[in-house]
Amino acid sequence: MLPTQTSDMALSRGLLDVLIRAGLIAVLAISCFRIFYPFLNLIVWSMILAITLYPLLVKLRGGVLKKDGHAATLIVLVAFAIILVPTWLMGNAIADSLERTMDIAKSGTFQIPPPAESVAAWPLVGQRLYDFWLQAATDLTGLVLKYAPQLKEVGVALLGTVTSLGAGLLVFFVALIVAGIFMAYGEEGSRSAVQIASRLSGPENGPKIAELCTATIRAVAQGVVGIAFIQMLLVGVAFVVIGVPAAGLLSLAVLLLGIMQLPATLITIPVIAFVIATKGVGVATIIFSVYVFVAGLADNVLKPLLLGRGVDVPMPVVLIGALGGMVTGGVIGLFVGPVVLAVGYQLFWRWVEDGPKAEAPGEQKKP
């Protein structure tokens, strides 16, 4: 056998071995991903919560609590109390309101006050709103029967929304417990993250990328909670001033919707309709309606101002990542999007800066 044929056969066997190994590795990776996929959202949420809450654990560890496990347990218990108590109060308030509504509907004493004549003079929608309101005040049963199919669709949609919110809340509680476990081993997890980032992008970029990911997640989380809190204050003050029933619980609902990245208009628009229906149309109710509607949209203005603080990338990068991630991946995408875009931005500019340096104008190479 010629030496050339021997080397060709050895090369073929080596290539075959590489292909077999690559195939087995691909099968193993796909199998691991399929097994892990049902828990992907839970783990991502747990990592986001752990990274966000870990600075609080460090402060507690430097005080009374000496062990990370004890501090993590305390944080998880307090978080459960902060979320469960308002949720339970709000659920009871909603249940009581529904029960009173059913009693009023059965007794037949519920009446909608007729609209003022000035409503018909409103531009564009005045006459239609006046006719609809007048029919609701004079023949509510006929109006309900007329729009029964649409009301059924709205009811089904609301039921689906409540169900999804309940499932999301349950996943959040489980993720909070898992985040407590992550925080208890926070130092080991930080070292592992740096090792993985260094293995993927090199020992020089690894620590910086790990730090960038951590800072981005914390900045987005703090921005989301801060924006939701400011929006709750803006809306809550108006609810209290105008005398809306259960103003505190409704304000708390605005806070929870803001944290879950749901529009506050789910609360503000029904409240505006309730105030106009009960108090009539006047200067106070018009000012209240305009103010509350604008306050319910305040997060669209506050996000560009608060998101991305403390991150070593331009604020528009974080904002675009948050908005794009939320559109493509929901609430989790709100955190994943900025991280991916920020890391990509940093790696791109490192690649640009590591390229050949352009000569300054007028500079010539020495012979």
Tab-separated table of N, CA, C and O in Angstrom, residues 87-183:
chain	number	residue	atom	x	y	z
A	87	THR	N	-52.027	40.838	47.978
A	87	THR	CA	-52.809	40.046	47.029
A	87	THR	C	-54.046	39.472	47.695
A	87	THR	O	-55.146	39.459	47.104
A	88	TRP	N	-53.899	38.997	48.923
A	88	TRP	CA	-55.048	38.452	49.653
A	88	TRP	C	-56.077	39.541	49.948
A	88	TRP	O	-57.289	39.324	49.775
A	89	LEU	N	-55.611	40.714	50.359
A	89	LEU	CA	-56.544	41.818	50.624
A	89	LEU	C	-57.271	42.242	49.354
A	89	LEU	O	-58.482	42.491	49.371
A	90	MET	N	-56.528	42.323	48.250
A	90	MET	CA	-57.156	42.723	46.998
A	90	MET	C	-58.159	41.676	46.524
A	90	MET	O	-59.238	42.011	46.028
A	91	GLY	N	-57.822	40.390	46.688
A	91	GLY	CA	-58.755	39.334	46.310
A	91	GLY	C	-60.031	39.387	47.123
A	91	GLY	O	-61.135	39.214	46.588
A	92	ASN	N	-59.898	39.622	48.431
A	92	ASN	CA	-61.094	39.743	49.272
A	92	ASN	C	-61.944	40.940	48.872
A	92	ASN	O	-63.188	40.863	48.848
A	93	ALA	N	-61.277	42.062	48.557
A	93	ALA	CA	-62.024	43.252	48.150
A	93	ALA	C	-62.776	43.009	46.847
A	93	ALA	O	-63.948	43.409	46.699
A	94	ILE	N	-62.124	42.342	45.891
A	94	ILE	CA	-62.795	42.043	44.622
A	94	ILE	C	-63.961	41.096	44.836
A	94	ILE	O	-65.042	41.262	44.252
A	95	ALA	N	-63.763	40.093	45.691
A	95	ALA	CA	-64.849	39.146	45.966
A	95	ALA	C	-66.030	39.843	46.627
A	95	ALA	O	-67.193	39.587	46.277
A	96	ASP	N	-65.760	40.741	47.586
A	96	ASP	CA	-66.849	41.481	48.232
A	96	ASP	C	-67.572	42.376	47.233
A	96	ASP	O	-68.817	42.486	47.259
A	97	SER	N	-66.808	43.014	46.343
A	97	SER	CA	-67.442	43.878	45.344
A	97	SER	C	-68.332	43.078	44.403
A	97	SER	O	-69.460	43.493	44.070
A	98	LEU	N	-67.864	41.906	43.975
A	98	LEU	CA	-68.683	41.059	43.113
A	98	LEU	C	-69.936	40.587	43.829
A	98	LEU	O	-71.027	40.518	43.223
A	99	GLU	N	-69.799	40.260	45.115
A	99	GLU	CA	-70.972	39.800	45.873
A	99	GLU	C	-71.999	40.913	46.006
A	99	GLU	O	-73.207	40.688	45.831
A	100	ARG	N	-71.533	42.142	46.301
A	100	ARG	CA	-72.477	43.259	46.388
A	100	ARG	C	-73.117	43.559	45.036
A	100	ARG	O	-74.310	43.877	44.963
A	101	THR	N	-72.330	43.434	43.974
A	101	THR	CA	-72.885	43.667	42.639
A	101	THR	C	-73.968	42.655	42.312
A	101	THR	O	-75.029	43.003	41.748
A	102	MET	N	-73.738	41.396	42.648
A	102	MET	CA	-74.745	40.358	42.403
A	102	MET	C	-76.002	40.615	43.228
A	102	MET	O	-77.133	40.442	42.730
A	103	ASP	N	-75.850	41.043	44.481
A	103	ASP	CA	-77.025	41.330	45.314
A	103	ASP	C	-77.833	42.499	44.739
A	103	ASP	O	-79.081	42.449	44.695
A	104	ILE	N	-77.113	43.537	44.277
A	104	ILE	CA	-77.827	44.680	43.699
A	104	ILE	C	-78.529	44.286	42.410
A	104	ILE	O	-79.682	44.690	42.148
A	105	ALA	N	-77.869	43.453	41.594
A	105	ALA	CA	-78.490	43.013	40.344
A	105	ALA	C	-79.731	42.165	40.600
A	105	ALA	O	-80.743	42.280	39.898
A	106	LYS	N	-79.672	41.301	41.612
A	106	LYS	CA	-80.835	40.459	41.929
A	106	LYS	C	-81.988	41.280	42.495
A	106	LYS	O	-83.154	40.986	42.237
A	107	SER	N	-81.666	42.309	43.289
A	107	SER	CA	-82.730	43.120	43.882
A	107	SER	C	-83.369	44.072	42.882
A	107	SER	O	-84.492	44.545	43.103
A	108	GLY	N	-82.707	44.347	41.795
A	108	GLY	CA	-83.262	45.223	40.766
A	108	GLY	C	-83.223	46.692	41.130
A	108	GLY	O	-83.926	47.504	40.509
A	109	THR	N	-82.405	47.073	42.106
A	109	THR	CA	-82.342	48.469	42.546
A	109	THR	C	-81.208	49.245	41.889
A	109	THR	O	-81.067	50.447	42.124
A	110	PHE	N	-80.403	48.550	41.070
A	110	PHE	CA	-79.264	49.237	40.447
A	110	PHE	C	-79.757	50.133	39.324
A	110	PHE	O	-80.501	49.706	38.444
A	111	GLN	N	-79.346	51.379	39.375
A	111	GLN	CA	-79.735	52.346	38.349
A	111	GLN	C	-78.531	53.192	37.961
A	111	GLN	O	-77.717	53.554	38.813
A	112	ILE	N	-78.446	53.474	36.679
A	112	ILE	CA	-77.393	54.348	36.176
A	112	ILE	C	-77.986	55.733	35.980
A	112	ILE	O	-79.033	55.881	35.337
A	113	PRO	N	-77.350	56.761	36.549
A	113	PRO	CA	-77.904	58.113	36.384
A	113	PRO	C	-77.874	58.531	34.922
A	113	PRO	O	-76.941	58.195	34.192
A	114	PRO	N	-78.888	59.263	34.461
A	114	PRO	CA	-78.914	59.694	33.056
A	114	PRO	C	-77.819	60.710	32.775
A	114	PRO	O	-77.364	61.420	33.671
A	115	PRO	N	-77.365	60.797	31.534
A	115	PRO	CA	-76.285	61.737	31.197
A	115	PRO	C	-76.800	63.158	31.126
A	115	PRO	O	-77.993	63.420	30.910
A	116	ALA	N	-75.880	64.071	31.315
A	116	ALA	CA	-76.214	65.481	31.153
A	116	ALA	C	-76.330	65.815	29.670
A	116	ALA	O	-75.749	65.156	28.809
A	117	GLU	N	-77.115	66.844	29.361
A	117	GLU	CA	-77.306	67.238	27.973
A	117	GLU	C	-75.994	67.698	27.319
A	117	GLU	O	-75.820	67.600	26.102
A	118	SER	N	-75.069	68.187	28.135
A	118	SER	CA	-73.813	68.686	27.576
A	118	SER	C	-72.951	67.566	26.986
A	118	SER	O	-72.065	67.836	26.173
A	119	VAL	N	-73.213	66.323	27.375
A	119	VAL	CA	-72.421	65.206	26.846
A	119	VAL	C	-72.619	65.084	25.344
A	119	VAL	O	-71.687	64.768	24.593
A	120	ALA	N	-73.827	65.329	24.872
A	120	ALA	CA	-74.116	65.211	23.444
A	120	ALA	C	-73.325	66.223	22.615
A	120	ALA	O	-73.106	66.011	21.414
A	121	ALA	N	-72.890	67.300	23.240
A	121	ALA	CA	-72.145	68.335	22.508
A	121	ALA	C	-70.653	68.045	22.441
A	121	ALA	O	-69.912	68.828	21.823
A	122	TRP	N	-70.187	66.976	23.059
A	122	TRP	CA	-68.760	66.644	22.989
A	122	TRP	C	-68.373	66.347	21.541
A	122	TRP	O	-69.140	65.732	20.793
A	123	PRO	N	-67.183	66.741	21.128
A	123	PRO	CA	-66.782	66.499	19.725
A	123	PRO	C	-66.576	65.009	19.446
A	123	PRO	O	-66.196	64.228	20.325
A	124	LEU	N	-66.864	64.620	18.211
A	124	LEU	CA	-66.625	63.284	17.679
A	124	LEU	C	-67.520	62.208	18.301
A	124	LEU	O	-68.344	61.600	17.626
A	125	VAL	N	-67.393	61.960	19.612
A	125	VAL	CA	-68.084	60.818	20.219
A	125	VAL	C	-69.237	61.245	21.113
A	125	VAL	O	-69.869	60.392	21.748
A	126	GLY	N	-69.530	62.539	21.184
A	126	GLY	CA	-70.519	63.027	22.133
A	126	GLY	C	-71.899	62.421	21.945
A	126	GLY	O	-72.497	61.894	22.890
A	127	GLN	N	-72.432	62.458	20.707
A	127	GLN	CA	-73.788	61.991	20.473
A	127	GLN	C	-73.909	60.488	20.688
A	127	GLN	O	-74.872	59.997	21.289
A	128	ARG	N	-72.921	59.718	20.210
A	128	ARG	CA	-72.962	58.263	20.403
A	128	ARG	C	-72.871	57.904	21.884
A	128	ARG	O	-73.581	57.020	22.369
A	129	LEU	N	-71.970	58.573	22.599
A	129	LEU	CA	-71.843	58.311	24.029
A	129	LEU	C	-73.130	58.685	24.764
A	129	LEU	O	-73.565	57.955	25.673
A	130	TYR	N	-73.761	59.793	24.355
A	130	TYR	CA	-75.008	60.216	24.997
A	130	TYR	C	-76.113	59.188	24.767
A	130	TYR	O	-76.833	58.822	25.712
A	131	ASP	N	-76.257	58.702	23.542
A	131	ASP	CA	-77.296	57.706	23.255
A	131	ASP	C	-77.051	56.397	24.016
A	131	ASP	O	-77.988	55.800	24.562
A	132	PHE	N	-75.796	55.966	24.037
A	132	PHE	CA	-75.472	54.725	24.748
A	132	PHE	C	-75.735	54.875	26.245
A	132	PHE	O	-76.330	53.996	26.885
A	133	TRP	N	-75.306	56.000	26.788
A	133	TRP	CA	-75.489	56.244	28.224
A	133	TRP	C	-76.974	56.355	28.561
A	133	TRP	O	-77.437	55.819	29.583
A	134	LEU	N	-77.737	57.031	27.710
A	134	LEU	CA	-79.167	57.191	27.963
A	134	LEU	C	-79.888	55.852	27.922
A	134	LEU	O	-80.768	55.582	28.763
A	135	GLN	N	-79.520	54.982	26.980
A	135	GLN	CA	-80.137	53.660	26.930
A	135	GLN	C	-79.768	52.827	28.159
A	135	GLN	O	-80.597	52.080	28.691
A	136	ALA	N	-78.516	52.981	28.625
A	136	ALA	CA	-78.121	52.259	29.831
A	136	ALA	C	-78.894	52.743	31.044
A	136	ALA	O	-79.201	51.966	31.961
A	137	ALA	N	-79.244	54.037	31.071
A	137	ALA	CA	-79.982	54.577	32.214
A	137	ALA	C	-81.461	54.217	32.171
A	137	ALA	O	-82.096	54.053	33.218
A	138	THR	N	-82.018	54.065	30.976
A	138	THR	CA	-83.456	53.809	30.849
A	138	THR	C	-83.806	52.339	30.594
A	138	THR	O	-84.854	51.875	31.029
A	139	ASP	N	-82.960	51.614	29.888
A	139	ASP	CA	-83.249	50.221	29.547
A	139	ASP	C	-81.956	49.406	29.612
A	139	ASP	O	-81.417	48.981	28.594
A	140	LEU	N	-81.455	49.195	30.837
A	140	LEU	CA	-80.186	48.487	31.004
A	140	LEU	C	-80.302	47.029	30.570
A	140	LEU	O	-79.377	46.485	29.953
A	141	THR	N	-81.446	46.412	30.849
A	141	THR	CA	-81.628	45.003	30.465
A	141	THR	C	-81.566	44.824	28.958
A	141	THR	O	-80.904	43.918	28.441
A	142	GLY	N	-82.255	45.706	28.219
A	142	GLY	CA	-82.217	45.619	26.768
A	142	GLY	C	-80.828	45.856	26.216
A	142	GLY	O	-80.403	45.210	25.244
A	143	LEU	N	-80.081	46.775	26.836
A	143	LEU	CA	-78.714	47.045	26.387
A	143	LEU	C	-77.814	45.834	26.612
A	143	LEU	O	-76.989	45.490	25.757
A	144	VAL	N	-77.987	45.181	27.764
A	144	VAL	CA	-77.177	43.989	28.052
A	144	VAL	C	-77.494	42.880	27.063
A	144	VAL	O	-76.593	42.186	26.560
A	145	LEU	N	-78.784	42.676	26.762
A	145	LEU	CA	-79.163	41.643	25.789
A	145	LEU	C	-78.638	41.977	24.389
A	145	LEU	O	-78.253	41.086	23.626
A	146	LYS	N	-78.597	43.249	24.061
A	146	LYS	CA	-78.130	43.660	22.741
A	146	LYS	C	-76.652	43.341	22.549
A	146	LYS	O	-76.226	42.902	21.471
A	147	TYR	N	-75.867	43.556	23.604
A	147	TYR	CA	-74.418	43.332	23.523
A	147	TYR	C	-73.990	42.058	24.249
A	147	TYR	O	-72.836	41.948	24.683
A	148	ALA	N	-74.905	41.109	24.368
A	148	ALA	CA	-74.590	39.870	25.087
A	148	ALA	C	-73.418	39.101	24.468
A	148	ALA	O	-72.532	38.628	25.192
A	149	PRO	N	-73.345	38.919	23.138
A	149	PRO	CA	-72.179	38.194	22.582
A	149	PRO	C	-70.854	38.873	22.884
A	149	PRO	O	-69.867	38.211	23.231
A	150	GLN	N	-70.827	40.210	22.750
A	150	GLN	CA	-69.580	40.917	23.032
A	150	GLN	C	-69.208	40.815	24.507
A	150	GLN	O	-68.034	40.637	24.853
A	151	LEU	N	-70.221	40.902	25.390
A	151	LEU	CA	-69.944	40.776	26.821
A	151	LEU	C	-69.434	39.384	27.164
A	151	LEU	O	-68.576	39.227	28.038
A	152	LYS	N	-69.959	38.367	26.467
A	152	LYS	CA	-69.482	37.007	26.707
A	152	LYS	C	-68.018	36.867	26.312
A	152	LYS	O	-67.220	36.259	27.047
A	153	GLU	N	-67.648	37.444	25.161
A	153	GLU	CA	-66.245	37.387	24.735
A	153	GLU	C	-65.339	38.125	25.716
A	153	GLU	O	-64.249	37.644	26.045
A	154	VAL	N	-65.794	39.271	26.199
A	154	VAL	CA	-64.998	40.019	27.170
A	154	VAL	C	-64.845	39.217	28.463
A	154	VAL	O	-63.764	39.172	29.064
A	155	GLY	N	-65.922	38.565	28.894
A	155	GLY	CA	-65.851	37.763	30.106
A	155	GLY	C	-64.884	36.604	29.972
A	155	GLY	O	-64.113	36.315	30.898
A	156	VAL	N	-64.915	35.942	28.807
A	156	VAL	CA	-63.976	34.837	28.583
A	156	VAL	C	-62.536	35.341	28.575
A	156	VAL	O	-61.634	34.705	29.147
A	157	ALA	N	-62.318	36.495	27.934
A	157	ALA	CA	-60.968	37.061	27.908
A	157	ALA	C	-60.496	37.439	29.310
A	157	ALA	O	-59.340	37.180	29.680
A	158	LEU	N	-61.377	38.037	30.113
A	158	LEU	CA	-61.010	38.394	31.485
A	158	LEU	C	-60.718	37.153	32.318
A	158	LEU	O	-59.771	37.138	33.124
A	159	LEU	N	-61.519	36.097	32.126
A	159	LEU	CA	-61.277	34.858	32.857
A	159	LEU	C	-59.924	34.264	32.489
A	159	LEU	O	-59.175	33.800	33.361
A	160	GLY	N	-59.598	34.293	31.193
A	160	GLY	CA	-58.288	33.802	30.771
A	160	GLY	C	-57.152	34.636	31.345
A	160	GLY	O	-56.113	34.099	31.744
A	161	THR	N	-57.359	35.954	31.410
A	161	THR	CA	-56.336	36.825	31.978
A	161	THR	C	-56.114	36.541	33.456
A	161	THR	O	-54.975	36.451	33.928
A	162	VAL	N	-57.217	36.371	34.196
A	162	VAL	CA	-57.098	36.064	35.625
A	162	VAL	C	-56.401	34.730	35.835
A	162	VAL	O	-55.552	34.577	36.725
A	163	THR	N	-56.745	33.742	34.998
A	163	THR	CA	-56.109	32.429	35.117
A	163	THR	C	-54.613	32.507	34.850
A	163	THR	O	-53.797	31.928	35.579
A	164	SER	N	-54.238	33.241	33.792
A	164	SER	CA	-52.811	33.371	33.477
A	164	SER	C	-52.070	34.148	34.562
A	164	SER	O	-50.918	33.822	34.892
A	165	LEU	N	-52.717	35.151	35.151
A	165	LEU	CA	-52.088	35.882	36.240
A	165	LEU	C	-51.870	34.989	37.452
A	165	LEU	O	-50.818	35.049	38.118
A	166	GLY	N	-52.855	34.135	37.747
A	166	GLY	CA	-52.697	33.205	38.862
A	166	GLY	C	-51.565	32.225	38.626
A	166	GLY	O	-50.756	31.960	39.529
A	167	ALA	N	-51.478	31.693	37.403
A	167	ALA	CA	-50.386	30.767	37.078
A	167	ALA	C	-49.038	31.485	37.132
A	167	ALA	O	-48.051	30.934	37.643
A	168	GLY	N	-49.003	32.711	36.622
A	168	GLY	CA	-47.757	33.476	36.679
A	168	GLY	C	-47.335	33.773	38.107
A	168	GLY	O	-46.140	33.735	38.436
A	169	LEU	N	-48.304	34.054	38.980
A	169	LEU	CA	-47.986	34.318	40.382
A	169	LEU	C	-47.430	33.072	41.059
A	169	LEU	O	-46.485	33.148	41.861
A	170	LEU	N	-47.991	31.912	40.730
A	170	LEU	CA	-47.483	30.657	41.293
A	170	LEU	C	-46.051	30.388	40.840
A	170	LEU	O	-45.184	30.015	41.647
A	171	VAL	N	-45.780	30.595	39.547
A	171	VAL	CA	-44.414	30.420	39.031
A	171	VAL	C	-43.466	31.402	39.713
A	171	VAL	O	-42.316	31.055	40.042
A	172	PHE	N	-43.941	32.619	39.957
A	172	PHE	CA	-43.105	33.617	40.610
A	172	PHE	C	-42.736	33.189	42.023
A	172	PHE	O	-41.590	33.366	42.470
A	173	PHE	N	-43.672	32.607	42.764
A	173	PHE	CA	-43.393	32.146	44.119
A	173	PHE	C	-42.354	31.024	44.119
A	173	PHE	O	-41.429	31.013	44.936
A	174	VAL	N	-42.516	30.079	43.190
A	174	VAL	CA	-41.539	28.992	43.103
A	174	VAL	C	-40.167	29.547	42.710
A	174	VAL	O	-39.130	29.135	43.259
A	175	ALA	N	-40.159	30.501	41.763
A	175	ALA	CA	-38.890	31.115	41.349
A	175	ALA	C	-38.243	31.860	42.504
A	175	ALA	O	-37.006	31.881	42.619
A	176	LEU	N	-39.044	32.438	43.373
A	176	LEU	CA	-38.494	33.148	44.528
A	176	LEU	C	-37.802	32.179	45.481
A	176	LEU	O	-36.735	32.491	46.042
A	177	ILE	N	-38.375	31.002	45.661
A	177	ILE	CA	-37.737	29.992	46.512
A	177	ILE	C	-36.419	29.534	45.896
A	177	ILE	O	-35.391	29.429	46.589
A	178	VAL	N	-36.432	29.258	44.599
A	178	VAL	CA	-35.205	28.834	43.926
A	178	VAL	C	-34.161	29.957	43.956
A	178	VAL	O	-32.951	29.703	44.121
A	179	ALA	N	-34.615	31.204	43.839
A	179	ALA	CA	-33.684	32.334	43.918
A	179	ALA	C	-33.024	32.399	45.289
A	179	ALA	O	-31.841	32.756	45.401
A	180	GLY	N	-33.766	32.060	46.336
A	180	GLY	CA	-33.171	32.007	47.661
A	180	GLY	C	-32.047	30.983	47.739
A	180	GLY	O	-31.007	31.227	48.377
A	181	ILE	N	-32.233	29.848	47.078
A	181	ILE	CA	-31.168	28.831	47.040
A	181	ILE	C	-29.966	29.366	46.273
A	181	ILE	O	-28.810	29.181	46.687
A	182	PHE	N	-30.222	30.032	45.139
A	182	PHE	CA	-29.119	30.620	44.377
A	182	PHE	C	-28.351	31.639	45.216
A	182	PHE	O	-27.113	31.683	45.188
A	183	MET	N	-29.085	32.488	45.954
A	183	MET	CA	-28.416	33.510	46.757
A	183	MET	C	-27.588	32.901	47.878
A	183	MET	O	-26.550	33.452	48.270
